[in-house]
């Protein structure tokens, strides 16, 4: 069940060329990713850059089958439709990089040097999680036909349920409420800019920028791998998104998200 409270094709809330120009605000929905996916599969063509935002998601989804919990009206929970037909499935991690950079660039003027991207696509402030992304690609003929970019960011929430993995909000950091639409607008503008760079083939820029913002890059840290603790250093991210960690005997090991855990 969902309730539509605002729908416009053109509006002046969100700047930029196409990301956010078609903007739908829902009072309540299970998940904005689900809603956008259904819209794309069931109706007339949905234009690229469409943004679905919800005041309340009652079944928000996170990575690795986790839920995503956000206090209604206080946070950003939204999904963007992109159509990166120019990307092969094998290059899908470049989209993760570009979107992460867009979110990072929108928040960095507010939060400064303690903001990082935790591989693969979490947004961290110091050692705490400010937000994350769930990117769901629809593939056709080896290319990405549609990408549903779901983004959740803790903005004005002050209390979090116990048990969540070390969350933090912009309000907890800066002691001030922020206008959700204003931050959303900045995020849309920056995601669009990075997406257009990717489209223009500036892959090295996208990859280098993402790598240089990584949490724990070039620092010796502890990781859990197959239930064992190892000491290692993140030195790179492969083209396909695998994390490259150098262990203390100099071996370079590659990991997928399921295979490695950061230990604090
Ligand atoms: C994560 O870090 O686990 C990813 C969180 C992604 C949450 C967002 S909120 C908007 C969109 N709709 C969802 O159901 N999930 C994403």
Coordinates of N, CA and C in Angstrom, one line a residue, residues 21-199:
X21 N 14.2 15.6 -12.0 CA 13.2 16.5 -12.7 C 11.8 15.9 -12.7
X22 N 11.8 14.6 -12.7 CA 10.5 13.9 -12.5 C 10.6 13.3 -11.1
X23 N 9.8 14.0 -10.2 CA 9.9 13.7 -8.7 C 8.6 13.3 -8.1
X24 N 8.6 12.2 -7.4 CA 7.4 11.6 -6.8 C 7.7 11.5 -5.3
X25 N 6.8 12.1 -4.5 CA 7.0 12.0 -3.0 C 5.8 11.2 -2.5
X26 N 6.2 10.1 -1.8 CA 5.1 9.2 -1.3 C 5.1 9.4 0.2
X27 N 3.9 9.4 0.8 CA 3.7 9.5 2.2 C 4.3 8.2 2.9
X28 N 3.9 7.1 2.2 CA 4.3 5.8 2.8 C 4.4 4.7 1.7
X29 N 5.4 3.9 1.8 CA 5.5 2.8 0.9 C 6.3 1.7 1.5
X30 N 6.3 0.5 1.0 CA 7.1 -0.6 1.6 C 8.6 -0.2 1.4
X31 N 8.9 0.0 0.1 CA 10.3 0.3 -0.2 C 10.3 1.1 -1.5
X32 N 11.0 2.2 -1.6 CA 11.0 3.0 -2.8 C 11.7 2.2 -4.0
X33 N 12.6 1.3 -3.6 CA 13.2 0.5 -4.7 C 12.1 -0.4 -5.3
X34 N 11.3 -1.0 -4.4 CA 10.2 -1.9 -4.9 C 9.2 -1.1 -5.8
X35 N 8.9 0.1 -5.3 CA 7.9 0.9 -6.0 C 8.4 1.3 -7.4
X36 N 9.7 1.7 -7.5 CA 10.2 2.1 -8.7 C 10.4 0.9 -9.7
X37 N 10.8 -0.2 -9.1 CA 10.9 -1.4 -10.0 C 9.6 -1.8 -10.6
X38 N 8.5 -1.7 -9.8 CA 7.2 -2.1 -10.3 C 6.8 -1.0 -11.3
X39 N 7.0 0.2 -11.1 CA 6.7 1.3 -12.0 C 7.3 1.0 -13.4
X40 N 8.6 0.6 -13.3 CA 9.4 0.4 -14.6 C 8.9 -0.8 -15.3
X41 N 8.5 -1.9 -14.5 CA 8.0 -3.1 -15.2 C 6.6 -3.0 -15.7
X42 N 5.7 -2.2 -15.0 CA 4.3 -2.3 -15.3 C 3.7 -1.2 -16.2
X43 N 4.5 -0.1 -16.3 CA 3.8 1.0 -17.0 C 4.5 1.5 -18.3
X44 N 4.0 2.6 -18.8 CA 4.7 3.2 -19.9 C 6.1 3.5 -19.5
X45 N 7.0 3.8 -20.5 CA 8.3 4.1 -20.1 C 8.5 5.2 -19.1
X46 N 9.3 4.9 -18.1 CA 9.5 5.9 -17.1 C 10.8 6.6 -17.4
X47 N 10.8 7.9 -17.3 CA 12.0 8.7 -17.8 C 13.2 8.5 -16.9
X48 N 14.3 8.6 -17.5 CA 15.6 8.5 -16.8 C 15.7 9.6 -15.8
X49 N 16.2 9.3 -14.6 CA 16.3 10.4 -13.6 C 15.2 10.5 -12.7
X50 N 14.1 9.8 -13.0 CA 12.9 9.8 -12.0 C 13.4 9.5 -10.6
X51 N 12.9 10.3 -9.7 CA 13.2 10.1 -8.3 C 11.9 9.7 -7.5
X52 N 11.9 8.7 -6.7 CA 10.8 8.3 -5.9 C 11.3 8.5 -4.4
X53 N 10.7 9.4 -3.7 CA 11.1 9.6 -2.3 C 9.9 9.2 -1.4
X54 N 10.2 8.6 -0.2 CA 9.2 8.3 0.7 C 9.4 9.0 2.1
X55 N 8.3 9.5 2.7 CA 8.4 10.0 4.0 C 8.6 8.8 5.0
X56 N 7.9 7.7 4.7 CA 8.0 6.5 5.5 C 8.1 5.3 4.7
X57 N 9.1 4.5 4.9 CA 9.3 3.2 4.3 C 9.0 2.1 5.4
X58 N 8.0 1.3 5.3 CA 7.8 0.3 6.4 C 8.4 -1.0 6.1
X59 N 9.0 -1.2 5.0 CA 9.8 -2.4 4.7 C 11.0 -2.1 3.9
X60 N 11.8 -1.1 4.3 CA 13.0 -0.7 3.6 C 14.0 -1.8 3.6
X61 N 14.7 -1.9 2.4 CA 15.6 -3.0 2.3 C 17.1 -2.5 2.2
X62 N 18.0 -3.3 2.8 CA 19.4 -2.9 2.8 C 20.2 -4.0 2.0
X63 N 21.5 -3.8 2.1 CA 22.3 -4.8 1.4 C 22.3 -6.2 2.2
X64 N 22.6 -7.2 1.5 CA 22.8 -8.6 2.1 C 21.5 -9.0 2.8
X65 N 20.4 -8.7 2.2 CA 19.1 -9.1 2.8 C 18.7 -8.5 4.2
X66 N 19.5 -7.4 4.5 CA 19.1 -6.7 5.8 C 18.0 -5.8 5.5
X67 N 17.4 -5.3 6.6 CA 16.3 -4.3 6.5 C 17.0 -2.9 6.6
X68 N 16.2 -1.9 6.2 CA 16.7 -0.5 6.4 C 15.7 0.3 7.2
X69 N 16.1 0.8 8.3 CA 15.1 1.4 9.3 C 15.4 2.9 9.4
X70 N 14.4 3.7 9.2 CA 14.6 5.1 9.3 C 13.3 5.7 9.9
X71 N 13.5 6.6 10.8 CA 12.3 7.3 11.5 C 11.6 8.1 10.4
X72 N 10.3 7.9 10.3 CA 9.5 8.7 9.3 C 9.7 10.2 9.4
X73 N 9.9 10.8 8.2 CA 9.9 12.2 8.1 C 11.2 12.9 8.4
X74 N 12.2 12.1 9.0 CA 13.4 12.7 9.4 C 14.6 12.4 8.6
X75 N 14.5 11.5 7.6 CA 15.6 11.0 6.9 C 15.4 11.0 5.4
X76 N 16.4 10.7 4.7 CA 16.2 10.6 3.2 C 16.2 9.1 2.8
X77 N 15.1 8.7 2.3 CA 14.9 7.4 1.7 C 14.3 7.6 0.3
X78 N 15.1 7.3 -0.7 CA 14.7 7.6 -2.1 C 15.4 6.6 -3.1
X79 N 14.8 6.6 -4.3 CA 15.4 5.7 -5.3 C 15.4 6.5 -6.6
X80 N 16.4 6.4 -7.4 CA 16.6 7.1 -8.7 C 16.7 6.0 -9.8
X81 N 16.0 6.3 -10.9 CA 16.1 5.5 -12.1 C 17.1 6.0 -13.0
X82 N 18.2 5.1 -13.3 CA 19.1 5.5 -14.3 C 19.1 4.4 -15.4
X83 N 19.5 4.8 -16.6 CA 19.5 3.8 -17.7 C 20.9 3.8 -18.4
X84 N 21.8 3.2 -17.7 CA 23.2 3.2 -18.2 C 23.4 2.1 -19.2
X85 N 22.7 2.3 -20.4 CA 22.8 1.3 -21.5 C 24.3 1.1 -21.9
X86 N 25.0 2.2 -21.7 CA 26.4 2.2 -22.2 C 27.3 1.3 -21.3
X87 N 26.8 0.8 -20.2 CA 27.7 0.0 -19.3 C 27.4 -1.5 -19.5
X88 N 28.5 -2.3 -19.7 CA 28.3 -3.7 -19.7 C 28.2 -4.2 -18.3
X89 N 27.6 -5.4 -18.1 CA 27.4 -6.0 -16.8 C 28.7 -6.0 -16.1
X90 N 29.8 -6.4 -16.8 CA 31.1 -6.5 -16.2 C 31.6 -5.1 -15.6
X91 N 31.0 -4.1 -16.1 CA 31.4 -2.7 -15.6 C 30.5 -2.1 -14.6
X92 N 29.6 -3.0 -14.0 CA 28.6 -2.4 -13.2 C 29.1 -1.7 -11.9
X93 N 30.3 -2.1 -11.5 CA 30.8 -1.5 -10.3 C 31.2 0.0 -10.5
X94 N 31.4 0.4 -11.8 CA 31.7 1.8 -12.1 C 30.5 2.7 -11.7
X95 N 29.3 2.1 -11.9 CA 28.1 2.8 -11.5 C 28.0 3.0 -10.0
X96 N 28.4 2.0 -9.2 CA 28.5 2.1 -7.8 C 29.5 3.2 -7.4
X97 N 30.6 3.2 -8.1 CA 31.6 4.3 -7.8 C 31.0 5.7 -8.1
X98 N 30.4 5.8 -9.2 CA 29.9 7.2 -9.6 C 28.8 7.6 -8.7
X99 N 27.9 6.8 -8.3 CA 26.8 7.2 -7.4 C 27.4 7.5 -6.0
X100 N 28.3 6.6 -5.5 CA 29.0 6.9 -4.2 C 29.6 8.3 -4.2
X101 N 30.3 8.6 -5.3 CA 31.0 9.9 -5.4 C 30.0 11.0 -5.4
X102 N 28.8 10.8 -6.0 CA 27.8 11.9 -6.1 C 27.3 12.1 -4.7
X103 N 27.0 11.1 -3.9 CA 26.5 11.3 -2.5 C 27.6 11.9 -1.7
X104 N 28.8 11.4 -1.9 CA 30.0 12.0 -1.1 C 30.1 13.5 -1.4
X105 N 30.2 13.8 -2.6 CA 30.4 15.3 -3.0 C 29.3 16.2 -2.4
X106 N 28.1 15.6 -2.4 CA 26.9 16.4 -1.8 C 27.1 16.7 -0.3
X107 N 27.6 15.7 0.4 CA 27.7 15.8 1.8 C 29.0 16.4 2.3
X108 N 30.0 16.3 1.5 CA 31.4 16.7 2.0 C 31.4 18.2 2.4
X109 N 30.8 19.1 1.7 CA 30.8 20.5 2.2 C 30.2 20.7 3.6
X110 N 29.2 19.8 3.9 CA 28.6 19.9 5.3 C 29.5 19.2 6.3
X111 N 30.1 18.1 5.9 CA 30.7 17.2 7.0 C 32.3 17.2 6.9
X112 N 32.9 17.6 5.9 CA 34.3 17.7 5.8 C 35.1 16.4 5.7
X113 N 36.3 16.5 6.2 CA 37.3 15.4 5.9 C 37.0 14.1 6.6
X114 N 36.1 14.1 7.6 CA 35.8 12.8 8.3 C 34.8 12.0 7.5
X115 N 34.4 12.5 6.4 CA 33.4 11.7 5.6 C 34.2 10.8 4.7
X116 N 33.8 9.5 4.6 CA 34.4 8.5 3.7 C 33.4 7.6 3.1
X117 N 33.9 6.9 2.0 CA 33.1 5.9 1.4 C 33.6 4.6 2.0
X118 N 32.8 3.8 2.6 CA 33.2 2.5 3.1 C 32.9 1.5 2.0
X119 N 33.9 0.8 1.5 CA 33.7 -0.2 0.4 C 32.6 -1.2 0.8
X120 N 31.6 -1.5 -0.1 CA 31.6 -1.0 -1.4 C 30.8 0.3 -1.6
X121 N 29.8 0.6 -0.8 CA 29.1 1.8 -1.0 C 28.3 2.3 0.2
X122 N 29.0 2.2 1.3 CA 28.4 2.9 2.5 C 29.0 4.3 2.7
X123 N 28.2 5.1 3.3 CA 28.8 6.5 3.6 C 29.1 6.5 5.1
X124 N 30.3 6.8 5.4 CA 30.7 6.8 6.8 C 31.2 8.2 7.3
X125 N 30.9 8.5 8.5 CA 31.5 9.6 9.2 C 32.3 9.1 10.4
X126 N 33.6 9.3 10.3 CA 34.5 8.7 11.3 C 34.3 7.2 11.2
X127 N 33.9 6.5 12.3 CA 33.7 5.1 12.3 C 32.2 4.7 12.3
X128 N 31.4 5.7 11.9 CA 29.9 5.4 12.0 C 29.2 5.5 10.7
X129 N 28.2 4.8 10.5 CA 27.5 4.7 9.2 C 26.4 5.8 9.1
X130 N 26.5 6.6 8.1 CA 25.6 7.7 7.9 C 24.5 7.3 6.9
X131 N 24.9 6.3 6.0 CA 23.9 5.9 5.0 C 24.5 4.8 4.1
X132 N 23.6 4.3 3.3 CA 24.0 3.3 2.4 C 23.2 3.3 1.1
X133 N 23.6 2.4 0.2 CA 22.9 2.3 -1.1 C 22.5 0.8 -1.4
X134 N 21.4 0.7 -2.1 CA 21.0 -0.6 -2.6 C 20.8 -0.4 -4.1
X135 N 21.7 -0.8 -4.9 CA 21.6 -0.6 -6.4 C 21.2 -1.9 -7.0
X136 N 20.1 -1.9 -7.7 CA 19.6 -3.1 -8.3 C 19.5 -2.9 -9.8
X137 N 20.3 -3.7 -10.5 CA 20.4 -3.5 -12.0 C 19.5 -4.5 -12.7
X138 N 18.9 -4.0 -13.8 CA 18.1 -4.9 -14.7 C 18.9 -5.1 -16.0
X139 N 19.3 -6.3 -16.3 CA 20.2 -6.6 -17.3 C 19.5 -7.1 -18.6
X140 N 20.0 -6.6 -19.8 CA 19.4 -7.1 -21.0 C 20.6 -7.2 -22.0
X141 N 20.8 -8.4 -22.6 CA 21.8 -8.6 -23.6 C 23.2 -8.2 -23.1
X142 N 23.5 -8.5 -21.9 CA 24.9 -8.2 -21.4 C 25.1 -6.7 -21.0
X143 N 24.1 -5.9 -21.2 CA 24.2 -4.4 -20.8 C 23.2 -4.1 -19.7
X144 N 23.4 -3.0 -19.0 CA 22.5 -2.6 -17.9 C 21.4 -1.8 -18.6
X145 N 20.2 -2.3 -18.5 CA 19.0 -1.7 -19.1 C 18.5 -0.6 -18.2
X146 N 18.2 -1.0 -16.9 CA 17.8 0.0 -15.9 C 18.5 -0.3 -14.6
X147 N 18.8 0.8 -13.9 CA 19.5 0.7 -12.6 C 18.6 1.4 -11.6
X148 N 18.2 0.7 -10.6 CA 17.4 1.3 -9.5 C 18.4 1.7 -8.4
X149 N 18.6 2.9 -8.2 CA 19.6 3.4 -7.2 C 18.9 3.8 -5.9
X150 N 18.9 2.9 -4.9 CA 18.2 3.2 -3.7 C 19.2 3.8 -2.7
X151 N 18.8 4.9 -2.1 CA 19.7 5.6 -1.2 C 19.0 5.9 0.2
X152 N 19.7 5.5 1.3 CA 19.1 5.8 2.6 C 20.2 6.6 3.3
X153 N 19.8 7.8 3.9 CA 20.8 8.6 4.6 C 20.1 9.1 5.9
X154 N 20.8 9.0 7.0 CA 20.3 9.4 8.3 C 20.6 10.9 8.4
X155 N 19.5 11.7 8.4 CA 19.7 13.2 8.4 C 19.3 13.8 9.8
X156 N 18.0 13.8 10.1 CA 17.6 14.5 11.3 C 17.2 13.6 12.5
X157 N 17.5 12.3 12.3 CA 17.1 11.3 13.4 C 18.1 11.4 14.6
X158 N 17.6 11.4 15.8 CA 18.5 11.6 17.0 C 18.7 10.3 17.7
X159 N 17.8 9.4 17.6 CA 17.9 8.1 18.4 C 17.8 7.0 17.5
X160 N 18.6 6.0 17.7 CA 18.6 4.8 16.9 C 18.3 3.5 17.7
X161 N 17.6 2.6 17.2 CA 17.4 1.4 18.0 C 18.7 0.7 18.2
X162 N 18.8 0.0 19.4 CA 20.0 -0.7 19.7 C 20.2 -1.9 18.7
X163 N 21.4 -2.3 18.5 CA 21.6 -3.4 17.6 C 22.0 -3.0 16.2
X164 N 21.7 -1.8 15.8 CA 22.1 -1.4 14.4 C 23.6 -1.1 14.4
X165 N 24.2 -1.4 13.2 CA 25.6 -1.3 13.1 C 26.1 0.2 13.2
X166 N 26.3 0.7 14.4 CA 27.0 2.0 14.6 C 26.5 3.2 13.7
X167 N 25.2 3.5 13.8 CA 24.6 4.5 12.9 C 25.0 5.9 13.5
X168 N 24.9 6.9 12.6 CA 25.1 8.3 13.0 C 24.2 9.1 12.0
X169 N 23.8 10.3 12.4 CA 23.0 11.2 11.5 C 23.7 12.5 11.4
X170 N 23.3 13.3 10.4 CA 23.9 14.6 10.2 C 23.6 15.5 11.4
X171 N 22.4 15.3 12.0 CA 22.0 16.1 13.1 C 22.9 15.7 14.4
X172 N 23.1 14.5 14.5 CA 24.0 14.1 15.7 C 25.4 14.7 15.5
X173 N 25.8 14.9 14.3 CA 27.2 15.4 14.0 C 27.2 16.9 14.2
X174 N 26.2 17.6 13.6 CA 26.2 19.0 13.5 C 25.3 19.8 14.5
X175 N 24.5 19.0 15.2 CA 23.6 19.5 16.2 C 22.5 20.5 15.6
X176 N 22.1 20.2 14.4 CA 21.2 21.1 13.7 C 20.3 20.3 12.8
X177 N 19.0 20.7 12.6 CA 18.2 20.1 11.6 C 18.5 20.5 10.2
X178 N 18.4 19.6 9.3 CA 18.7 20.0 7.9 C 17.4 19.8 7.0
X179 N 17.3 20.6 6.0 CA 16.2 20.5 5.1 C 16.4 19.3 4.1
X180 N 15.5 18.3 4.2 CA 15.7 17.1 3.4 C 15.8 17.4 1.9
X181 N 14.8 18.2 1.5 CA 14.8 18.5 0.0 C 16.0 19.2 -0.5
X182 N 16.6 20.0 0.4 CA 17.9 20.7 0.0 C 19.0 19.7 -0.2
X183 N 19.1 18.8 0.7 CA 20.2 17.8 0.6 C 19.9 16.9 -0.6
X184 N 18.6 16.5 -0.7 CA 18.3 15.7 -1.9 C 18.6 16.3 -3.2
X185 N 18.4 17.6 -3.3 CA 18.7 18.4 -4.5 C 20.2 18.3 -4.8
X186 N 21.0 18.5 -3.8 CA 22.4 18.5 -3.9 C 22.9 17.1 -4.4
X187 N 22.3 16.1 -3.8 CA 22.7 14.7 -4.1 C 22.4 14.4 -5.6
X188 N 21.2 14.8 -6.0 CA 20.8 14.6 -7.4 C 21.7 15.3 -8.4
X189 N 22.1 16.5 -8.0 CA 23.0 17.3 -8.9 C 24.3 16.6 -9.0
X190 N 24.9 16.2 -7.9 CA 26.2 15.5 -7.9 C 26.2 14.1 -8.5
X191 N 25.1 13.4 -8.3 CA 25.1 12.1 -8.9 C 25.0 12.2 -10.4
X192 N 24.2 13.2 -10.9 CA 24.1 13.4 -12.3 C 25.5 13.8 -12.9
X193 N 26.2 14.6 -12.2 CA 27.5 15.0 -12.7 C 28.5 13.8 -12.8
X194 N 28.5 13.0 -11.8 CA 29.4 11.8 -11.9 C 28.9 10.8 -12.9
X195 N 27.6 10.7 -13.0 CA 27.0 9.7 -14.0 C 27.4 10.2 -15.4
X196 N 27.3 11.5 -15.6 CA 27.7 12.0 -17.0 C 29.2 11.9 -17.3
X197 N 30.0 11.9 -16.2 CA 31.4 11.7 -16.4 C 31.6 10.2 -16.9
X198 N 30.9 9.3 -16.2 CA 31.0 7.9 -16.5 C 30.6 7.7 -18.0
X199 N 29.5 8.3 -18.3 CA 28.9 8.2 -19.7 C 29.9 8.7 -20.7

